[in-house]
mmCIF file of C-alpha atoms and ligand atoms in Angstrom:
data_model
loop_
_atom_site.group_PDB
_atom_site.id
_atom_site.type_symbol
_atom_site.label_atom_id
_atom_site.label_comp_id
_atom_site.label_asym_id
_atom_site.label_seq_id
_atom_site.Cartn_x
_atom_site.Cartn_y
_atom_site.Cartn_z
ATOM 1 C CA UNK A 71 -11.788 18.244 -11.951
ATOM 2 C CA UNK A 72 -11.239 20.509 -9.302
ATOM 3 C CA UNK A 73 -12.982 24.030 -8.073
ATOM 4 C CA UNK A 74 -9.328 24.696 -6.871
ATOM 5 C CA UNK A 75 -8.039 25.062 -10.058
ATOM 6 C CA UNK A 76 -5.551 27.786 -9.114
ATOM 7 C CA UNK A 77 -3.787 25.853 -6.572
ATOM 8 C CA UNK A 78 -2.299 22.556 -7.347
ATOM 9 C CA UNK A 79 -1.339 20.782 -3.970
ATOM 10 C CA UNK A 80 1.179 18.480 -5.496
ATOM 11 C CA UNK A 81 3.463 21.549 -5.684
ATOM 12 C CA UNK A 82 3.410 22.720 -2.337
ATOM 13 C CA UNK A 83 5.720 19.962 -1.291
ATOM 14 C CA UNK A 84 8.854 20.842 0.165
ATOM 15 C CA UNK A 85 12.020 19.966 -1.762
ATOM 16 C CA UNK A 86 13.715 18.361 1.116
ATOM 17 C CA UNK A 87 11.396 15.513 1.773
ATOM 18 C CA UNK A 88 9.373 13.681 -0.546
ATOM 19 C CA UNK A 89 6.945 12.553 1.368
ATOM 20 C CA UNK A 90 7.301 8.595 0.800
ATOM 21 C CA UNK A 91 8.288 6.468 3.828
ATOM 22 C CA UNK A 92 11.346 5.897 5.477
ATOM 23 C CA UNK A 93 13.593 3.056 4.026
ATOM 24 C CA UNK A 94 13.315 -0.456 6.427
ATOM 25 C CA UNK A 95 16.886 -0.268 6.737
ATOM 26 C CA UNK A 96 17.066 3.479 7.762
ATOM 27 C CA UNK A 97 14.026 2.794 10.472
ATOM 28 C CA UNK A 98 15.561 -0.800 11.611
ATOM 29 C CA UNK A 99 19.038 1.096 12.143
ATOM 30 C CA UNK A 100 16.747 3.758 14.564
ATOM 31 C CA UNK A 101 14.664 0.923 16.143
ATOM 32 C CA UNK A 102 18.272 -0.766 17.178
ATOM 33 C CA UNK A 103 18.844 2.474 18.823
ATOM 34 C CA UNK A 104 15.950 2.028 21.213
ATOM 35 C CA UNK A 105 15.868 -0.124 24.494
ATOM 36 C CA UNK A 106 13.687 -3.624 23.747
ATOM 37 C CA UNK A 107 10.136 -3.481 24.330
ATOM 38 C CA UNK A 108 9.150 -5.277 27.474
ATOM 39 C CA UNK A 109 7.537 -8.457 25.605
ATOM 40 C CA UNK A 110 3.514 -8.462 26.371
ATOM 41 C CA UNK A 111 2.162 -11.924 25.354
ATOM 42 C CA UNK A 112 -1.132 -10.027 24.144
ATOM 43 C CA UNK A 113 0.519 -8.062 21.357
ATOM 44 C CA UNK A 114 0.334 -10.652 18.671
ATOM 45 C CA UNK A 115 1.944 -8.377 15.724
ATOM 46 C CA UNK A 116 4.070 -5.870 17.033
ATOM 47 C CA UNK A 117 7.127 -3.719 15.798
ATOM 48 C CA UNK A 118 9.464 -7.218 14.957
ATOM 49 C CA UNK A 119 7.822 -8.359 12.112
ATOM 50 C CA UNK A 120 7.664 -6.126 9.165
ATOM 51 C CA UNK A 121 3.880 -6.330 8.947
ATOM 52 C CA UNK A 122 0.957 -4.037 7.764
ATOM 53 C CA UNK A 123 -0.020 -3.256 11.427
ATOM 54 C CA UNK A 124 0.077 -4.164 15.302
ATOM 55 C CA UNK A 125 -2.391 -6.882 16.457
ATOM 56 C CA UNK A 126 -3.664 -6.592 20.035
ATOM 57 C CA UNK A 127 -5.475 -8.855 22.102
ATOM 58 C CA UNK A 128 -8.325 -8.025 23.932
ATOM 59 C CA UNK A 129 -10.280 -11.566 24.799
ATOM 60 C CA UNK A 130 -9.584 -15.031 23.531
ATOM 61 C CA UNK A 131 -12.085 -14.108 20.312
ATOM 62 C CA UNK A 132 -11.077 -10.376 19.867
ATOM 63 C CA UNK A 133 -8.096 -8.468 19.065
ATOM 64 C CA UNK A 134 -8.103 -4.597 17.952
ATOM 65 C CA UNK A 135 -5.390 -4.076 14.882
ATOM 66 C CA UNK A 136 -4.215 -0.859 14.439
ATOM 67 C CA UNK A 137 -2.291 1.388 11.961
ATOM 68 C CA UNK A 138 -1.827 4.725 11.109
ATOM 69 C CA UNK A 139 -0.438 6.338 7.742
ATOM 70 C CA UNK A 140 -0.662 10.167 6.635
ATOM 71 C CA UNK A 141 1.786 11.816 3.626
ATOM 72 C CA UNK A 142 1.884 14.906 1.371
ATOM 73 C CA UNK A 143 -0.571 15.355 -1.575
ATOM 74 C CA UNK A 144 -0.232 13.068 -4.079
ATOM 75 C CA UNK A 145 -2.918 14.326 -6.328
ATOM 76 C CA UNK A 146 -3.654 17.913 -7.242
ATOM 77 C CA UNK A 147 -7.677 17.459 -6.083
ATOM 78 C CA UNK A 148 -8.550 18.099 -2.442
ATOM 79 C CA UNK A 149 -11.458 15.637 -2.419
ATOM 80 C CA UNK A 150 -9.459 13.040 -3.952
ATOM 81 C CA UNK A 151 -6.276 12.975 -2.103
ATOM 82 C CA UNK A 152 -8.554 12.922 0.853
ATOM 83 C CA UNK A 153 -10.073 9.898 -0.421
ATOM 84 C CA UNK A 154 -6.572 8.094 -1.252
ATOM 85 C CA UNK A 155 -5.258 9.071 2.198
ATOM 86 C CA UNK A 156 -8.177 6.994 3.950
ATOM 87 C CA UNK A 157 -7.913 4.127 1.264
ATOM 88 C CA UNK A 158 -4.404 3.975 2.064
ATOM 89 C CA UNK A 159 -4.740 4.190 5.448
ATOM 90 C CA UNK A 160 -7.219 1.708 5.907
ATOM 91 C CA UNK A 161 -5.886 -0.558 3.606
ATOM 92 C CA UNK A 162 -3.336 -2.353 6.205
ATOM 93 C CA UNK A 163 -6.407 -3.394 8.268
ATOM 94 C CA UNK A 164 -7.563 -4.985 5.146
ATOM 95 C CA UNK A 165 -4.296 -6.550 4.696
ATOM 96 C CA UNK A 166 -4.323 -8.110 8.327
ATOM 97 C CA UNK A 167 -7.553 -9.672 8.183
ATOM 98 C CA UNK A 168 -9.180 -7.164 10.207
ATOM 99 C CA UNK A 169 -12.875 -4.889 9.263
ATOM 100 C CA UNK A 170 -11.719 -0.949 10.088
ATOM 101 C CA UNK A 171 -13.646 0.067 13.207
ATOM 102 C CA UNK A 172 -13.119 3.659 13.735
ATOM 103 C CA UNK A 173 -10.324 6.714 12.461
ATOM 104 C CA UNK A 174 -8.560 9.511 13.770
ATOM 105 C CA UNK A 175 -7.592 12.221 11.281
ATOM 106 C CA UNK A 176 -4.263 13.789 11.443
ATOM 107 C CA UNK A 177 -3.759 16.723 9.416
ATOM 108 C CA UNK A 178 -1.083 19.348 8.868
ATOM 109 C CA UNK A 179 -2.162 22.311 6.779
ATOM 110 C CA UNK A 180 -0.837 26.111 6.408
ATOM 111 C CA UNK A 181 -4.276 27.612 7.605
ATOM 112 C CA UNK A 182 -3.258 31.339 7.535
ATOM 113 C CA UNK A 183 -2.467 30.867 3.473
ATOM 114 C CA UNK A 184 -5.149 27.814 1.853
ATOM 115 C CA UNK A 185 -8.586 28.513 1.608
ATOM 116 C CA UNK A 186 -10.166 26.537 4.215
ATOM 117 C CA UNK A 187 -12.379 25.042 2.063
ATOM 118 C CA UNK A 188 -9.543 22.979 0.293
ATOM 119 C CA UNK A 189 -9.090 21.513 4.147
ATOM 120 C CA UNK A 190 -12.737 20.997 4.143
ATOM 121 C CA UNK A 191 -12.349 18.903 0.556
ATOM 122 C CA UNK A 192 -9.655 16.979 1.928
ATOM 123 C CA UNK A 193 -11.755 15.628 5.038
ATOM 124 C CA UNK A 194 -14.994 15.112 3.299
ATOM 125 C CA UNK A 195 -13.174 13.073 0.775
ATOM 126 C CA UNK A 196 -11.400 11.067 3.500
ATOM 127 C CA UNK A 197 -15.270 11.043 5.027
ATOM 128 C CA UNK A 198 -16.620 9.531 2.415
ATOM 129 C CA UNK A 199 -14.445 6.688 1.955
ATOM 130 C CA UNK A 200 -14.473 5.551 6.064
ATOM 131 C CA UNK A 201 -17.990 5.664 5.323
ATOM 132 C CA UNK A 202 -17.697 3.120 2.264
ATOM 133 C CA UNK A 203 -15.732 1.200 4.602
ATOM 134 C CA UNK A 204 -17.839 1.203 7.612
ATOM 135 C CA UNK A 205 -15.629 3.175 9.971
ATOM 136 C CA UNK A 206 -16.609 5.793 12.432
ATOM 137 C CA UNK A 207 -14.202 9.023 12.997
ATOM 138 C CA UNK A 208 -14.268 9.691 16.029
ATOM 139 C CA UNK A 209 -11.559 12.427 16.308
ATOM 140 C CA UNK A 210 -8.543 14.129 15.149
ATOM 141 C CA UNK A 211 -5.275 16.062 15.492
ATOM 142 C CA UNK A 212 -4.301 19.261 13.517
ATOM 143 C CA UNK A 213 -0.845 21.488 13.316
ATOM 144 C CA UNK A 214 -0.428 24.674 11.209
ATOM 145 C CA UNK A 215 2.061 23.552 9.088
ATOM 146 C CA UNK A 216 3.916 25.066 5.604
ATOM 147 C CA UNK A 217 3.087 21.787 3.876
ATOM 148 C CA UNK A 218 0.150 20.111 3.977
ATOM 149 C CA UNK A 219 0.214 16.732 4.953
ATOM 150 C CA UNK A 220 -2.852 14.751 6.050
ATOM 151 C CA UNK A 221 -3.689 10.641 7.043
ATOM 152 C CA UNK A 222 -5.282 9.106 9.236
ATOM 153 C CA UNK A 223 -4.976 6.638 12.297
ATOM 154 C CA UNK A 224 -6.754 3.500 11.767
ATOM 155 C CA UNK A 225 -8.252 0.643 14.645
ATOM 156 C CA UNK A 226 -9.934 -2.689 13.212
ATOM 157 C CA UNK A 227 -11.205 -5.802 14.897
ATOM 158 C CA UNK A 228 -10.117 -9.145 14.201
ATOM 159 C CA UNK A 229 -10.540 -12.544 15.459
ATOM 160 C CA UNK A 230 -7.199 -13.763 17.157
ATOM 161 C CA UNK A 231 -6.851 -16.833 15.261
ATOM 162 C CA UNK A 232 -8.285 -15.147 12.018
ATOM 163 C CA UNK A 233 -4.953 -12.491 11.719
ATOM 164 C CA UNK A 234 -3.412 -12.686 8.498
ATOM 165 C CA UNK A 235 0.333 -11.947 8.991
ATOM 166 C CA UNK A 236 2.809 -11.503 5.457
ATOM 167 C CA UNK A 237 4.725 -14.604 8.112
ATOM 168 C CA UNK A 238 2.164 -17.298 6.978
ATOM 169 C CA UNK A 239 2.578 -18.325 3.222
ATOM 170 C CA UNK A 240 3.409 -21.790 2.650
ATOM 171 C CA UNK A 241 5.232 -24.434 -0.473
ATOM 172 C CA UNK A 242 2.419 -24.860 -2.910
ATOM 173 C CA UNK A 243 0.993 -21.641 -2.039
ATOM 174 C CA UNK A 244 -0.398 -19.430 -5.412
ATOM 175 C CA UNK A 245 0.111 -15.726 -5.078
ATOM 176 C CA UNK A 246 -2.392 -13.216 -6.357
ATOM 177 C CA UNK A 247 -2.173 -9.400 -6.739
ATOM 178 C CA UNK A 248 -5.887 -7.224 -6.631
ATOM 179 C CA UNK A 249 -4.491 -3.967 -7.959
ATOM 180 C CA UNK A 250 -2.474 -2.947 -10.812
ATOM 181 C CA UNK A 251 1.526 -0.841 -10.111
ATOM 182 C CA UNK A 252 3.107 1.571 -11.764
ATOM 183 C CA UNK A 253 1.203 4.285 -9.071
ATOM 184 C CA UNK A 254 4.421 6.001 -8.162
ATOM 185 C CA UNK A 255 5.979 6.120 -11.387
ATOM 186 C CA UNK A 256 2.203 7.684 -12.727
ATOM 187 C CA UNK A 257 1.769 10.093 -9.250
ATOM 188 C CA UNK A 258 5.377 11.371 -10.496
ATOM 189 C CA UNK A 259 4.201 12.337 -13.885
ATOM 190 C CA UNK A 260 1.372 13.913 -12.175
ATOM 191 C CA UNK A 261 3.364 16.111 -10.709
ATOM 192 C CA UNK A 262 5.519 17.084 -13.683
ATOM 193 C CA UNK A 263 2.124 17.553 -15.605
ATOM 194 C CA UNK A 264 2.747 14.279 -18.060
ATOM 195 C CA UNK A 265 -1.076 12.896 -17.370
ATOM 196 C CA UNK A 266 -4.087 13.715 -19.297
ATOM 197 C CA UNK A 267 -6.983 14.248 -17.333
ATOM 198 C CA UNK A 268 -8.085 11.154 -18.277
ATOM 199 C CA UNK A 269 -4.766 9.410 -17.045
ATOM 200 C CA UNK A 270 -5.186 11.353 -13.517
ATOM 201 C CA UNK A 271 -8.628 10.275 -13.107
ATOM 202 C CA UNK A 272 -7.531 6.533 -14.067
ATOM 203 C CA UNK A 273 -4.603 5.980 -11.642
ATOM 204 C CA UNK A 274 -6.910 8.179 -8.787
ATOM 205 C CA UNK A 275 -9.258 5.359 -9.165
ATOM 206 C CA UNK A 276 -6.675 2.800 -8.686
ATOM 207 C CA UNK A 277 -5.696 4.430 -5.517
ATOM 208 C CA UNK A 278 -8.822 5.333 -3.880
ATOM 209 C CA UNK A 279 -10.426 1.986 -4.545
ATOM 210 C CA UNK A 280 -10.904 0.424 -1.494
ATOM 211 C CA UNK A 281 -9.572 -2.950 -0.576
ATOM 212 C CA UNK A 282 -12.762 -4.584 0.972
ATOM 213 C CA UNK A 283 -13.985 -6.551 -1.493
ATOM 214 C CA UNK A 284 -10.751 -8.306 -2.224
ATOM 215 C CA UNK A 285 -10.720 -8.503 1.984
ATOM 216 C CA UNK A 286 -14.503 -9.843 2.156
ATOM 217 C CA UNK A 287 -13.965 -12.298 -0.781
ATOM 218 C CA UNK A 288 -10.652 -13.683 0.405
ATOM 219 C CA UNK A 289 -12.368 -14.299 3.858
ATOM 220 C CA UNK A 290 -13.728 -18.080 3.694
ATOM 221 C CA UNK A 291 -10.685 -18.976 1.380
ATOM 222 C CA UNK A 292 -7.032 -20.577 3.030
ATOM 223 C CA UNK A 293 -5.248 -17.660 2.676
ATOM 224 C CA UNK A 294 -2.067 -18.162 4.465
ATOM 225 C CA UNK A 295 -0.436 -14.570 4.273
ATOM 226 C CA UNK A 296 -1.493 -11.293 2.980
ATOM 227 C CA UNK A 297 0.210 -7.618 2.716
ATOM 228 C CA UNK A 298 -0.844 -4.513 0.227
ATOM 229 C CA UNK A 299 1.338 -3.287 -1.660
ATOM 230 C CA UNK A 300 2.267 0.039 -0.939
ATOM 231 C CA UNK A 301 5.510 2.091 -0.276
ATOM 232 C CA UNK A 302 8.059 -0.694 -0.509
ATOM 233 C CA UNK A 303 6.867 -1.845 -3.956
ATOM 234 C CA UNK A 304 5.604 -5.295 -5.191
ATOM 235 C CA UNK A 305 9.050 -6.816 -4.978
ATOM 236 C CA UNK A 306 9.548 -4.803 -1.577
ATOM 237 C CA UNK A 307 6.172 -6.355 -0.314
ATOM 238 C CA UNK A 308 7.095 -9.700 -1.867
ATOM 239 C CA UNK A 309 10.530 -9.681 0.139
ATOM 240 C CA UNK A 310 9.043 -9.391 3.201
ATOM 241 C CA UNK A 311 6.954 -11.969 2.893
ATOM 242 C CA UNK A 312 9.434 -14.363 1.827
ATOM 243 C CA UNK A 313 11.468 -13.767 4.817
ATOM 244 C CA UNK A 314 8.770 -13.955 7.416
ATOM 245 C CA UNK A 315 7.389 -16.848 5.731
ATOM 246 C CA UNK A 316 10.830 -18.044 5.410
ATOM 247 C CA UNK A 317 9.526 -19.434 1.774
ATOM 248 C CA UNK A 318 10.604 -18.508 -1.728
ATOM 249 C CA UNK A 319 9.124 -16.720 -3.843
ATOM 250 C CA UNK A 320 8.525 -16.627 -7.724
ATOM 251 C CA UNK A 321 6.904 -13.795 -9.361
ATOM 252 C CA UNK A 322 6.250 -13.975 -13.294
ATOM 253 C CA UNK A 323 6.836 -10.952 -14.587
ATOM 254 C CA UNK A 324 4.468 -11.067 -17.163
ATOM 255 C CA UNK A 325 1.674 -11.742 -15.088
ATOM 256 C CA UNK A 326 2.140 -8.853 -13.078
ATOM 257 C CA UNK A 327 -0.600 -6.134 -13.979
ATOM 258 C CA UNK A 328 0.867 -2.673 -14.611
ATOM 259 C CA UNK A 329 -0.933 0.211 -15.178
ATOM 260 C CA UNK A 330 -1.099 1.782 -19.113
ATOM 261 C CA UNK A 331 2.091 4.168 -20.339
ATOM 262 C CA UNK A 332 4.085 3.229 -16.411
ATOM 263 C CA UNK A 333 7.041 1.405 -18.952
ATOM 264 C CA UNK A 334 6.775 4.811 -21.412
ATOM 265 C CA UNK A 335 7.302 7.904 -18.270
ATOM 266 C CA UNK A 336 9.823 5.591 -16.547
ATOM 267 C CA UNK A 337 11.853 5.526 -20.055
ATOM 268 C CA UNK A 338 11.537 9.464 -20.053
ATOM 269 C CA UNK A 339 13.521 8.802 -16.333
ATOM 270 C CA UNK A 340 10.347 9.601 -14.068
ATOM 271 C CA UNK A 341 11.506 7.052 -11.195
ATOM 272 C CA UNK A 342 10.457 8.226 -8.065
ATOM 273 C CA UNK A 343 13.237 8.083 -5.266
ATOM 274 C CA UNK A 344 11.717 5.883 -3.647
ATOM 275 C CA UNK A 345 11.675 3.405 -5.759
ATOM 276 C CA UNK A 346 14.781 2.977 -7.011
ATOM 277 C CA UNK A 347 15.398 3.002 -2.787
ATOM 278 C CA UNK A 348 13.502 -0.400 -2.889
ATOM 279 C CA UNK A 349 15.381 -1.529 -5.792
ATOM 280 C CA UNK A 350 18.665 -0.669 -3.768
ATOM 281 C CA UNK A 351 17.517 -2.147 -0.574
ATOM 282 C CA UNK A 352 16.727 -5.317 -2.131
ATOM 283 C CA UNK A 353 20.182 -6.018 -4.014
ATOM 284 C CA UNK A 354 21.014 -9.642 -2.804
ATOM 285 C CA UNK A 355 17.348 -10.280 -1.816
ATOM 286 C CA UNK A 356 16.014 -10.876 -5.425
ATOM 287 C CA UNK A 357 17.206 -12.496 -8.959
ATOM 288 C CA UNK A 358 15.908 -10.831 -11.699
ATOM 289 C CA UNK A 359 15.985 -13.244 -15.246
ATOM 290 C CA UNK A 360 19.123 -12.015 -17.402
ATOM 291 C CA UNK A 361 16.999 -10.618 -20.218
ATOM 292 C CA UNK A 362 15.249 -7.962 -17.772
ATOM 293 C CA UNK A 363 16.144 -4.081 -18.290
ATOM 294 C CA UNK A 364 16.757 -1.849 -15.509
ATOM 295 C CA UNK A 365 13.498 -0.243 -16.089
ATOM 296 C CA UNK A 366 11.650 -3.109 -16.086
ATOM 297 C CA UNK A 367 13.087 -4.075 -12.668
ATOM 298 C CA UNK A 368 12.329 -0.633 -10.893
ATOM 299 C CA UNK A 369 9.044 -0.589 -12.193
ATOM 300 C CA UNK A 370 8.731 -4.093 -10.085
ATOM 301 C CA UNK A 371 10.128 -2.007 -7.379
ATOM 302 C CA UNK A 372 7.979 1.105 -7.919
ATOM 303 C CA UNK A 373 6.483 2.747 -4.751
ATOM 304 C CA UNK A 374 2.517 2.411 -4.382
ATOM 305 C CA UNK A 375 0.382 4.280 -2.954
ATOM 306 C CA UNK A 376 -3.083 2.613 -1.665
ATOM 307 C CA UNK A 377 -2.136 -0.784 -3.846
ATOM 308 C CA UNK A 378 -3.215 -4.223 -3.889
ATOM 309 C CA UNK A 379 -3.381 -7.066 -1.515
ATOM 310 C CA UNK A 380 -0.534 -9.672 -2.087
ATOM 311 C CA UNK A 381 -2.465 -12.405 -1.264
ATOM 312 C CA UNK A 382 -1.134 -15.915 -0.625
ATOM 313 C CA UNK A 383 -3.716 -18.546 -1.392
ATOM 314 C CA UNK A 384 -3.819 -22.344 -1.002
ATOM 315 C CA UNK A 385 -2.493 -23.553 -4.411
ATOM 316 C CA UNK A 386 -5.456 -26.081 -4.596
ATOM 317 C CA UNK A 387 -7.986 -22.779 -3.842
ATOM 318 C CA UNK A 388 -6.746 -20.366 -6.317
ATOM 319 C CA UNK A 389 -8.754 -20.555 -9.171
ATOM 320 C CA UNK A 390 -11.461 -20.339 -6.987
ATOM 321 C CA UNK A 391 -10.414 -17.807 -5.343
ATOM 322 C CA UNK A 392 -9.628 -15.652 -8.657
ATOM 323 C CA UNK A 393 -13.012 -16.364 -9.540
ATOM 324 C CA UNK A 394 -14.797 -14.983 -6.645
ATOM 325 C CA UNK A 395 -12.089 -11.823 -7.045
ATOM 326 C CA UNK A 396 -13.243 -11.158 -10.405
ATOM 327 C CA UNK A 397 -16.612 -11.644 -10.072
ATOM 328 C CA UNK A 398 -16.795 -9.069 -7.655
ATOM 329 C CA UNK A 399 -14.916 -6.478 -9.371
ATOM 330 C CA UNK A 400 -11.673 -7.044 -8.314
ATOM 331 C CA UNK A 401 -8.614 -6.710 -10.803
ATOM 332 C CA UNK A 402 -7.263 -10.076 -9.303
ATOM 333 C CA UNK A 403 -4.575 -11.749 -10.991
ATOM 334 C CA UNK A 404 -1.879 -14.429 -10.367
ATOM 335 C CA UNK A 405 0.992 -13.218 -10.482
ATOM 336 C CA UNK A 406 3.315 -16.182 -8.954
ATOM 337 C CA UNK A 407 4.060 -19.155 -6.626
ATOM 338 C CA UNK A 408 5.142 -19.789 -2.977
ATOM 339 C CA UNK A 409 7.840 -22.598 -3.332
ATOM 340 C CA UNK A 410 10.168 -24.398 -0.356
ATOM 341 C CA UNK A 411 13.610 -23.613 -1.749
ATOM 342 C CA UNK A 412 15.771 -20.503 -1.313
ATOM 343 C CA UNK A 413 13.887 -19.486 1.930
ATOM 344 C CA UNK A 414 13.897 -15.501 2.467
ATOM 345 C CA UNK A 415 14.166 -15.254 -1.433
ATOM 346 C CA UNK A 416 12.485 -13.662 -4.788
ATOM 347 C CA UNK A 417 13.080 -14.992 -8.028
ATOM 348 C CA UNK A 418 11.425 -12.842 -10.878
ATOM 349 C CA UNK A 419 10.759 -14.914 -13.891
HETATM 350 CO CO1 CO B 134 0.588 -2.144 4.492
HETATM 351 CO CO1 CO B 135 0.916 1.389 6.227
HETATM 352 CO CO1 CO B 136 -0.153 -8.307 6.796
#
């Protein structure tokens, strides 16, 4: 799959970090530490809410959104993990209602000992996919670094009254998921070598899909909030959402897509750190049905990279709305409700 074959950039990871994000708590604990921001009535999604990206407001009918995301390889190809940095980093523009403008790269890579061409691979892959999406790169930043690490910094444009916060689902609300999980738990494997080629090529797809479609379809529907899944998991993402919406929330387990042999590798105890983080920070914040193993709950916690959109449709709109989804190629299904009761809260049934 790769002309690389001698190098697998998965490994070069250092053993102190693992690349994954920073828990909320940890980061809301440093934040506290930090004088408040003077408040600017032109940011309209800033650092408070735990949103996909800040919202800024240029003129009554424009507002720039921007986000920025960069990690260590996650796949062994060059090309590839350049492709599911971009997806993934372009993904929270998606989530906020916003079409990706133009990208900065940022890239960390130990020049004096990888061929340059693997650099190369990485950037043309990321290329590629801003292309797809219809973003620009306009620049970059680079550091000699031991491990390689490489993102980018994405700006959108949105319509002020078009931004679609995780703060906005509503009672009676239907909640639909575009991408399968079970990404971390798979990514782990990779890097033990548990995946057939077939396997890698299959949850590389998943990631480096890119969210448009699922954005562009949802457009002209009453979508009240929308996230993507990504580092804090589905229940993570779904948490959030419940609190800013100060809703519940009711995800059916057995709707939830998961990708093929996730429940197999987790039983063999590949759980990435990070997820059973999520599953830790969410202890109070979500009831899990009696009959529902440990495993089966961390997978519901499992750390994505480049997921779905949690999207949270008008209940009367949904089936319309999964429709459209499907018939554009979108792995859309519903995977729970929006409901009044327990405000801030997940109930997995
Ligand atoms: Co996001
Ligand atoms: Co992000
Ligand atoms: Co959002």
């Amino acid at each position: 799959m790769t002309q690389f074959d001698s190098i697998r950039l998965t490994s070069l990871s250092s053993k102190g970090g693992c690349g994954c994000k920073i828990g909320p708590s940890e980061l809301s604990e440093v934040i506290r530490m930090l004088p408040p921001a003077s408040p600017n009535p032109d940011l309209l999604v800033g650092l408070d809410t735990s949103d996909d990206a800040g919202v800024y407001k240029l003129t009554d009918d424009l507002a720039i959104v921007q986000t920025l995301d960069f990690f260590t390889p996650i796949v062994d190809d060059p090309y590839s993990f350049g492709q599911v940095a971009a997806a993934n980093a372009i993904s929270d523009i998606y989530a906020m209602g916003g079409k990706p403008l133009t990208a900065l790269n940022i890239v960390a890579f130990p020049i004096a000992t990888l061929e340059k061409k693997i650099l190369a691979e990485i950037l043309r892959g990321a290329a590629d996919k801003l292309q797809e999406a219809g973003a620009t790169l306009v620049g970059g930043h680079s550091i000699d670094d031991k491990e390689p690490k490489f993102g980018l910094a994405v700006t959108g444009t949105v319509h002020p009254d078009k931004v679609r916060t995780n703060a906005g689902a509503k009672p009676g609300d239907t909640l639909m998921l575009t991408k399968p999980i079970g990404v971390g738990i798979l990514t782990s494997s990779l890097k033990k070598g548990l995946l057939s080629e077939d396997e890698i090529t299959n949850v590389t797809n998943v990631m480096t899909t890119l969210n448009k479609t699922a954005a562009e379809t949802m457009e002209p529907f009453n979508v009240h909030a929308c996230t993507d899944v990504t580092g804090f998991g589905l229940l993570g993402h779904a948490s959030e959402m419940a609190k800013g919406s100060k809703t519940g929330i009711r995800i059916l387990k057995n709707e939830v897509p998961i990708l093929d042999r996730v429940r197999e590798l987790a039983e063999q105890g590949i759980i990435p750190g990070g997820t059973k983080n999520n599953f830790a920070h969410l202890e109070g914040a979500v009831t899990f049905p009696e009959t529902m193993d440990q495993i089966d709950q961390w997978i519901l916690c499992d750390a994505v990279t480049s997921g779905g959109l949690l999207i949270s449709v008008a209940g009367e709109e949904a089936q319309e709305l999964l429709n459209a989804l499907q018939s554009a190629g979108v792995l859309a299904r519903i995977i729970g409700e929006v409901f009044a009761e327990q405000p801030g809260h997940v109930v997995v049934e």
